[in-house]
Short mmCIF file of C-alpha atoms and ligand atoms in Angstrom, two decimals:
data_model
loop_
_atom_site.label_atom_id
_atom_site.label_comp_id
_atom_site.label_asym_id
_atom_site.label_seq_id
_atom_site.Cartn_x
_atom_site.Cartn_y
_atom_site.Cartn_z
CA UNK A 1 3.96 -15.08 0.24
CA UNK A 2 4.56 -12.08 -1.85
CA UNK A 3 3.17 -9.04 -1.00
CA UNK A 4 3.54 -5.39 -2.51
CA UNK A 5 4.69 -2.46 -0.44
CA UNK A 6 0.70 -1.59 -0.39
CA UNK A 7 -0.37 -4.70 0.83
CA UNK A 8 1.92 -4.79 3.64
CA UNK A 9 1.09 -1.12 5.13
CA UNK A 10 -2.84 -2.37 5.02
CA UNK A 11 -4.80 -2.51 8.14
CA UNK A 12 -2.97 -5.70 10.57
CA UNK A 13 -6.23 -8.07 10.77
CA UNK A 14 -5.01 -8.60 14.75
CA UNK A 15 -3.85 -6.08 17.07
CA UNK A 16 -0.03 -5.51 17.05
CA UNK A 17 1.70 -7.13 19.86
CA UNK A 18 3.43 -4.05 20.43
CA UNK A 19 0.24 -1.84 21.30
CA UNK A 20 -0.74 -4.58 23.68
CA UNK A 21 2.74 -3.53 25.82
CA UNK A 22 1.95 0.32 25.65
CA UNK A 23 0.56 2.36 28.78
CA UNK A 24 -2.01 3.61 26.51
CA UNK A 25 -2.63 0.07 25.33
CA UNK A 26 -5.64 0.03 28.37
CA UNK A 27 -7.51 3.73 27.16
CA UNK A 28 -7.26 2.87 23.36
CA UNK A 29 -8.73 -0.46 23.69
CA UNK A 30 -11.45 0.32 26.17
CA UNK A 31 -12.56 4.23 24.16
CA UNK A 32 -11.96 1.98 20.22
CA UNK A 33 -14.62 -0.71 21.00
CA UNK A 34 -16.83 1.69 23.17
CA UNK A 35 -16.70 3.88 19.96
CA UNK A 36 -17.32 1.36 17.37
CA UNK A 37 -20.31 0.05 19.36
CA UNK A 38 -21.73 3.57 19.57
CA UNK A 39 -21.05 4.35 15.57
CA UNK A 40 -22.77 1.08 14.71
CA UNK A 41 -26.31 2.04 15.99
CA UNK A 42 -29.09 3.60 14.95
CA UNK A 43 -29.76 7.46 15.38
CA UNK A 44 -33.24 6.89 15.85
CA UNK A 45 -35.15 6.32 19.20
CA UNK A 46 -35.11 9.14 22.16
CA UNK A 47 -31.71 10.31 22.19
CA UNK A 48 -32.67 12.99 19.46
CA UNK A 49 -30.65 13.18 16.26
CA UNK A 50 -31.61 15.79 13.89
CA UNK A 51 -30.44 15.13 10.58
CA UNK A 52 -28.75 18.19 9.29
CA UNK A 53 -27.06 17.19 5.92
CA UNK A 54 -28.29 14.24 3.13
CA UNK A 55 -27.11 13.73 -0.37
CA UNK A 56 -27.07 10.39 -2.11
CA UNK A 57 -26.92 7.45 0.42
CA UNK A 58 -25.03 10.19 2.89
CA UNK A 59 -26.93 11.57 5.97
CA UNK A 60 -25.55 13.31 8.60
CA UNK A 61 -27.23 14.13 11.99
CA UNK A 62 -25.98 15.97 15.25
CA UNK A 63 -27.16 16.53 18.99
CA UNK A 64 -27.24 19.70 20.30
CA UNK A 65 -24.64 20.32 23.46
CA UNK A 66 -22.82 22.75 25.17
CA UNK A 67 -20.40 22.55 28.24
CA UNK A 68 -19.70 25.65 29.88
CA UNK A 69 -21.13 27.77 27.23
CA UNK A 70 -18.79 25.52 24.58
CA UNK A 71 -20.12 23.52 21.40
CA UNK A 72 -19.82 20.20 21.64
CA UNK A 73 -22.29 18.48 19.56
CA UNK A 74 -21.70 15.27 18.61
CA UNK A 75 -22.01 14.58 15.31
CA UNK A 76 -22.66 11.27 13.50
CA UNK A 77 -22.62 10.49 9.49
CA UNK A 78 -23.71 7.35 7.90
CA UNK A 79 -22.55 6.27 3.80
CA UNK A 80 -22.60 3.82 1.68
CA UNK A 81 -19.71 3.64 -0.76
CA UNK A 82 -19.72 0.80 -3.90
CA UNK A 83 -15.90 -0.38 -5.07
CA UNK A 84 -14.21 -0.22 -2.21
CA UNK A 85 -13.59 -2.17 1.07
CA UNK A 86 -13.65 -1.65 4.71
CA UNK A 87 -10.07 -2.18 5.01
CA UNK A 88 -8.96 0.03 2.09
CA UNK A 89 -11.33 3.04 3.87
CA UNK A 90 -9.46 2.61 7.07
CA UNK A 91 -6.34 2.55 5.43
CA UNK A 92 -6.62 5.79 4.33
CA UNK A 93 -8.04 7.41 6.73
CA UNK A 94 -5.26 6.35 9.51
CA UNK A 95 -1.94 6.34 7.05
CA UNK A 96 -0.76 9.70 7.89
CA UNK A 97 1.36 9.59 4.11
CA UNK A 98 -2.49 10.41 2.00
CA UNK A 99 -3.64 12.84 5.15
CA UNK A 100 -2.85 16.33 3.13
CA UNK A 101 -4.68 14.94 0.08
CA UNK A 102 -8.27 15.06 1.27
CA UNK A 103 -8.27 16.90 5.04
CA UNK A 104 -8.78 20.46 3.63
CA UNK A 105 -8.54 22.14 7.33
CA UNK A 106 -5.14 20.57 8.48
CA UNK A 107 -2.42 22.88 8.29
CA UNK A 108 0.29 21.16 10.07
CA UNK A 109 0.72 17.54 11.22
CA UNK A 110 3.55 15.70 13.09
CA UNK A 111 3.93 12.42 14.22
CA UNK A 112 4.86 12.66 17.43
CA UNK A 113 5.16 8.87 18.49
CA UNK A 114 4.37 5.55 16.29
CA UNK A 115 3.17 2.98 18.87
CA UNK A 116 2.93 -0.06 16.83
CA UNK A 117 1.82 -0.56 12.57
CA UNK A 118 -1.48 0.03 14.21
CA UNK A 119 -1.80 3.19 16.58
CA UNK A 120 0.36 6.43 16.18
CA UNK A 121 0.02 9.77 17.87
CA UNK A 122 -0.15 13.01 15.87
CA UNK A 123 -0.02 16.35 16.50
CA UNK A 124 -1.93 19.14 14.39
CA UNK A 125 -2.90 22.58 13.92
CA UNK A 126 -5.98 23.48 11.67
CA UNK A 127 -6.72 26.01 9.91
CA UNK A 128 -7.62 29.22 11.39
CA UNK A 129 -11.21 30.34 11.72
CA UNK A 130 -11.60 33.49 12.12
CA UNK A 131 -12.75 35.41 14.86
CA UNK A 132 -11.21 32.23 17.04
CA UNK A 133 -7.67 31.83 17.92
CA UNK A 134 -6.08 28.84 15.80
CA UNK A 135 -6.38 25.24 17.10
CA UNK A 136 -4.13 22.06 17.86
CA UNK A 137 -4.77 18.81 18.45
CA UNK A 138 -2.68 15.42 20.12
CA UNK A 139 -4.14 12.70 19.75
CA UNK A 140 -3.82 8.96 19.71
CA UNK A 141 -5.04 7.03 16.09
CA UNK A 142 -5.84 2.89 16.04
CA UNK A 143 -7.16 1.14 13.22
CA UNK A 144 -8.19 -2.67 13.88
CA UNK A 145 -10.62 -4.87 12.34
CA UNK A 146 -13.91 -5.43 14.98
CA UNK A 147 -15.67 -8.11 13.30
CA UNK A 148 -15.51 -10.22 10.12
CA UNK A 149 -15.19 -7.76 6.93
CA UNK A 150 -15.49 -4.89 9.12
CA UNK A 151 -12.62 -2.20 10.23
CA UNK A 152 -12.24 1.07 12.59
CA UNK A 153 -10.18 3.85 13.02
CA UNK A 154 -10.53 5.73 16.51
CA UNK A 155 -9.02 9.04 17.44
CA UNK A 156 -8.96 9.97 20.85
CA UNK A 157 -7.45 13.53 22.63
CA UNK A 158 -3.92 12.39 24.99
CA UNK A 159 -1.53 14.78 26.16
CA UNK A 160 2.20 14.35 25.68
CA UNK A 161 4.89 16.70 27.70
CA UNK A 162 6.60 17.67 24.62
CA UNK A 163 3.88 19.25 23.27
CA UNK A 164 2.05 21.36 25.99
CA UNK A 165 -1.44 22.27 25.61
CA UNK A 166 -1.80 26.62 25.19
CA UNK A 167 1.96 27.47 25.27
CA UNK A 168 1.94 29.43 22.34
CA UNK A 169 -0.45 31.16 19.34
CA UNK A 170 -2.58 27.47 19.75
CA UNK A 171 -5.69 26.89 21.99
CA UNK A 172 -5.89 23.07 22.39
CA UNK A 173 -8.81 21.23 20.85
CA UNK A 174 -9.94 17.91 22.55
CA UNK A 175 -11.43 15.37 19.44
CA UNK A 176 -13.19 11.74 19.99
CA UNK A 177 -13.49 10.48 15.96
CA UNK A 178 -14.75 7.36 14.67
CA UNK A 179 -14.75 5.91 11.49
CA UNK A 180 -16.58 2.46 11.13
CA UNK A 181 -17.00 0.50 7.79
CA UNK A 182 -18.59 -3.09 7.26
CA UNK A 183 -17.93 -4.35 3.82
CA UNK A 184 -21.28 -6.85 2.23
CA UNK A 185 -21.37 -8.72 -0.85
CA UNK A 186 -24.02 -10.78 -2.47
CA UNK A 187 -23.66 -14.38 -0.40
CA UNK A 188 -21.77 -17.01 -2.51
CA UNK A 189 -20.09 -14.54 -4.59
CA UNK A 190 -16.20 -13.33 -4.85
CA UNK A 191 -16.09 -10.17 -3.66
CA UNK A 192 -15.10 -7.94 -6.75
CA UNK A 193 -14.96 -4.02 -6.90
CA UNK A 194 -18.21 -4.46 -8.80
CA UNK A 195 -20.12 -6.65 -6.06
CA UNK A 196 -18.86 -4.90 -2.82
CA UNK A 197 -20.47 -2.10 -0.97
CA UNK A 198 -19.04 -0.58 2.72
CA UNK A 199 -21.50 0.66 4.70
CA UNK A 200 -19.76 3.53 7.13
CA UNK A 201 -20.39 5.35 10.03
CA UNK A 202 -18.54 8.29 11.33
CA UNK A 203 -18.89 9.85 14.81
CA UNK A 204 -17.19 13.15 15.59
CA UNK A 205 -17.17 15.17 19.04
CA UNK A 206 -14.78 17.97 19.14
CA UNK A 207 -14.95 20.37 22.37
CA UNK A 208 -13.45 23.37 21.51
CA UNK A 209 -11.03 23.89 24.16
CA UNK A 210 -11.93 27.39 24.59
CA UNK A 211 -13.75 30.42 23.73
CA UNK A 212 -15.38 30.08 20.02
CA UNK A 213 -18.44 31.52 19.04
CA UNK A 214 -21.56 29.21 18.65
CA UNK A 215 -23.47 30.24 15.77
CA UNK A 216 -19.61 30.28 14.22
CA UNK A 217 -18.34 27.03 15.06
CA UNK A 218 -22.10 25.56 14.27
CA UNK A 219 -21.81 27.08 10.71
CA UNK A 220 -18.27 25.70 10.04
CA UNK A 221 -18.83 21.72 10.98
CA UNK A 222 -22.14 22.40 9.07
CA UNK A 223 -20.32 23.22 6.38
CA UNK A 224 -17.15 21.16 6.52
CA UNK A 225 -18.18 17.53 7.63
CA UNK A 226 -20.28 17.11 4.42
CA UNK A 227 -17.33 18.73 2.60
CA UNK A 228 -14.68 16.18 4.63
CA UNK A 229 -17.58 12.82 4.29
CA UNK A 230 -17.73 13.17 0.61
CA UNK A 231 -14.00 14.57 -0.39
CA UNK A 232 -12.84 11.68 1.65
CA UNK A 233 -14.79 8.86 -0.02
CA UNK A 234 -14.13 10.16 -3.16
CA UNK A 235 -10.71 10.04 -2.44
CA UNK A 236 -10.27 6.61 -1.45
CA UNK A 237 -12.50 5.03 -4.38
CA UNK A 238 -10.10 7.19 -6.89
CA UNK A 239 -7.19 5.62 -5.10
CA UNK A 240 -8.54 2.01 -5.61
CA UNK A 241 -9.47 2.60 -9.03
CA UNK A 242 -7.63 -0.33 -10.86
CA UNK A 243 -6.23 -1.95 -7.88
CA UNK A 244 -6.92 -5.56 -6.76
CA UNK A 245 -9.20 -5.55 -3.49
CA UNK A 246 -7.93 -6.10 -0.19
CA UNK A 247 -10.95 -7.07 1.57
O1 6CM B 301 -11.79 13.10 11.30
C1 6CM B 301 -11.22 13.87 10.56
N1 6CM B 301 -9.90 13.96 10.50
C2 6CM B 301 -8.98 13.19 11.27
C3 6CM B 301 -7.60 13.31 10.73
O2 6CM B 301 -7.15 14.61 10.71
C4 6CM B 301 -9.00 13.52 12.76
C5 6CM B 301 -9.20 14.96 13.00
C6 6CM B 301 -9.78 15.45 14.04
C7 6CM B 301 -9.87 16.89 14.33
C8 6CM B 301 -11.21 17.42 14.04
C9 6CM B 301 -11.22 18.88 14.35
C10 6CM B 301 -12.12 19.58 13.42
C11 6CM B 301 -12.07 21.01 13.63
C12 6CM B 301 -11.77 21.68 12.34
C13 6CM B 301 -11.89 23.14 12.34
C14 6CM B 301 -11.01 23.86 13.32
C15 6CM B 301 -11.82 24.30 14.50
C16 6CM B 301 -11.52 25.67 14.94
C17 6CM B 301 -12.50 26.07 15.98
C18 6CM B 301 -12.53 27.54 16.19
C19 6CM B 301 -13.71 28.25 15.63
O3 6CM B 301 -9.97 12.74 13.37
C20 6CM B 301 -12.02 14.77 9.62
C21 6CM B 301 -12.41 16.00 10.34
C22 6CM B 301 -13.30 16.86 9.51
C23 6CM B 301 -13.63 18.14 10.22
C24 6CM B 301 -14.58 18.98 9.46
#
């Protein structure tokens, strides 16, 4: 069949058989579907989310948490986004060539090893906040498809001896990220960018990795996940714009 260079670099609808032959193959599979379970349910019941952000259909709710006097709330966003599909959303968010165009607090990024068309491990700094020393980051990214018309990217924190953890003006940042979209259209019907809408779900828990002020760190993710949630979307549904699907 033919494809276009886009088509081919979408989202593999199975896992590629060269993931399935990596030592990490065992810790991406078992933290990706543990993830995309978690991102997939509710944030009501005991465990106590408190919503913290809303605007249009996006809501976004985090828990509380320190370990050893360190910020790590969890954080979890729901959205619903008309036009485009579950695949396209992943597709952006894992393809490291769009990553500068809507992460505002990346500085650097390096791929440091590409496992298979599906999982890749990056290395990046972020943005400096001040009065906390800059951060890095290694971690592994996987995109698959979970279900019918539904697709995941998980990040997950892995070390890698050619890039040490605090060797230098970087304190090492430890990041679990999900992003979870299910694609629904009216039953019986094509799916057309007019008929579609992806439901997502995003789960972030970042530990610090050291020293960072609370009330600091607390005021930055308050400010920047809305800012990342609704930059991103926009993004992808301004790259789509025009294109045929790819549901
Ligand atoms: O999930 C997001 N981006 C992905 C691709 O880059 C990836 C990134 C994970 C790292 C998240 C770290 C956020 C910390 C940013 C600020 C730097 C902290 C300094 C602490 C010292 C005070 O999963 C989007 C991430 C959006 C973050 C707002």
């Amino acid at each position: 069949s033919v494809h276009t260079r886009d088509q081919v670099e979408l989202p593999p609808p199975a896992i590629d058989n060269r993931l399935t032959v990596h030592p990490l193959w065992p810790e991406i599979d078992r933290i990706s579907t543990e993830q995309i379970q978690a991102a997939f349910e509710g944030v009501g019941g005991e465990i106590g989310w408190q919503l913290f952000a809303e605007e249009g259909d996006m809501r976004m709710y985090r828990r509380e948490m320190e370990v050893d006097g360190m910020v790590t709330d969890p954080l979890k966003a729901m959205h619903k986004v008309r036009g485009v599909t579950a695949r396209e959303m992943c597709h952006y968010f894992f393809n490291p060539r769009y990553r500068y165009e809507w992460e505002t607090t990346l500085e650097t990024m390096t791929i440091v090893e590409e496992i298979a068309s599906d999982s890749l491990v990056f290395h990046q700094t972020f943005k400096r906040i001040w009065p906390a020393s800059q951060r890095d980051a290694l971690f592994w990214s996987h995109v698959r498809q979970s279900s019918e018309n539904t697709y995941a990217v998980t990040n997950h924190s892995t070390t890698n001896a050619d890039y040490p953890a605090n060797n230098g003006a970087c304190i090492r940042l430890f990041v679990t990220v999900c992003l979870a979209c299910h694609t629904t259209y009216p039953a019986g019907e094509t799916p057309t960018r007019d008929n579609i809408t992806t439901s997502i779900a995003y789960c972030s828990t970042v530990n610090p990795g050291g020293w960072a002020p609370a009330g600091v760190l607390r005021a930055v993710y308050k400010r920047e996940y809305p800012k990342f949630l609704k930059r991103f979307t926009s993004y992808v549904v301004e790259q789509c714009r025009g294109k045929p699907i790819a549901i």
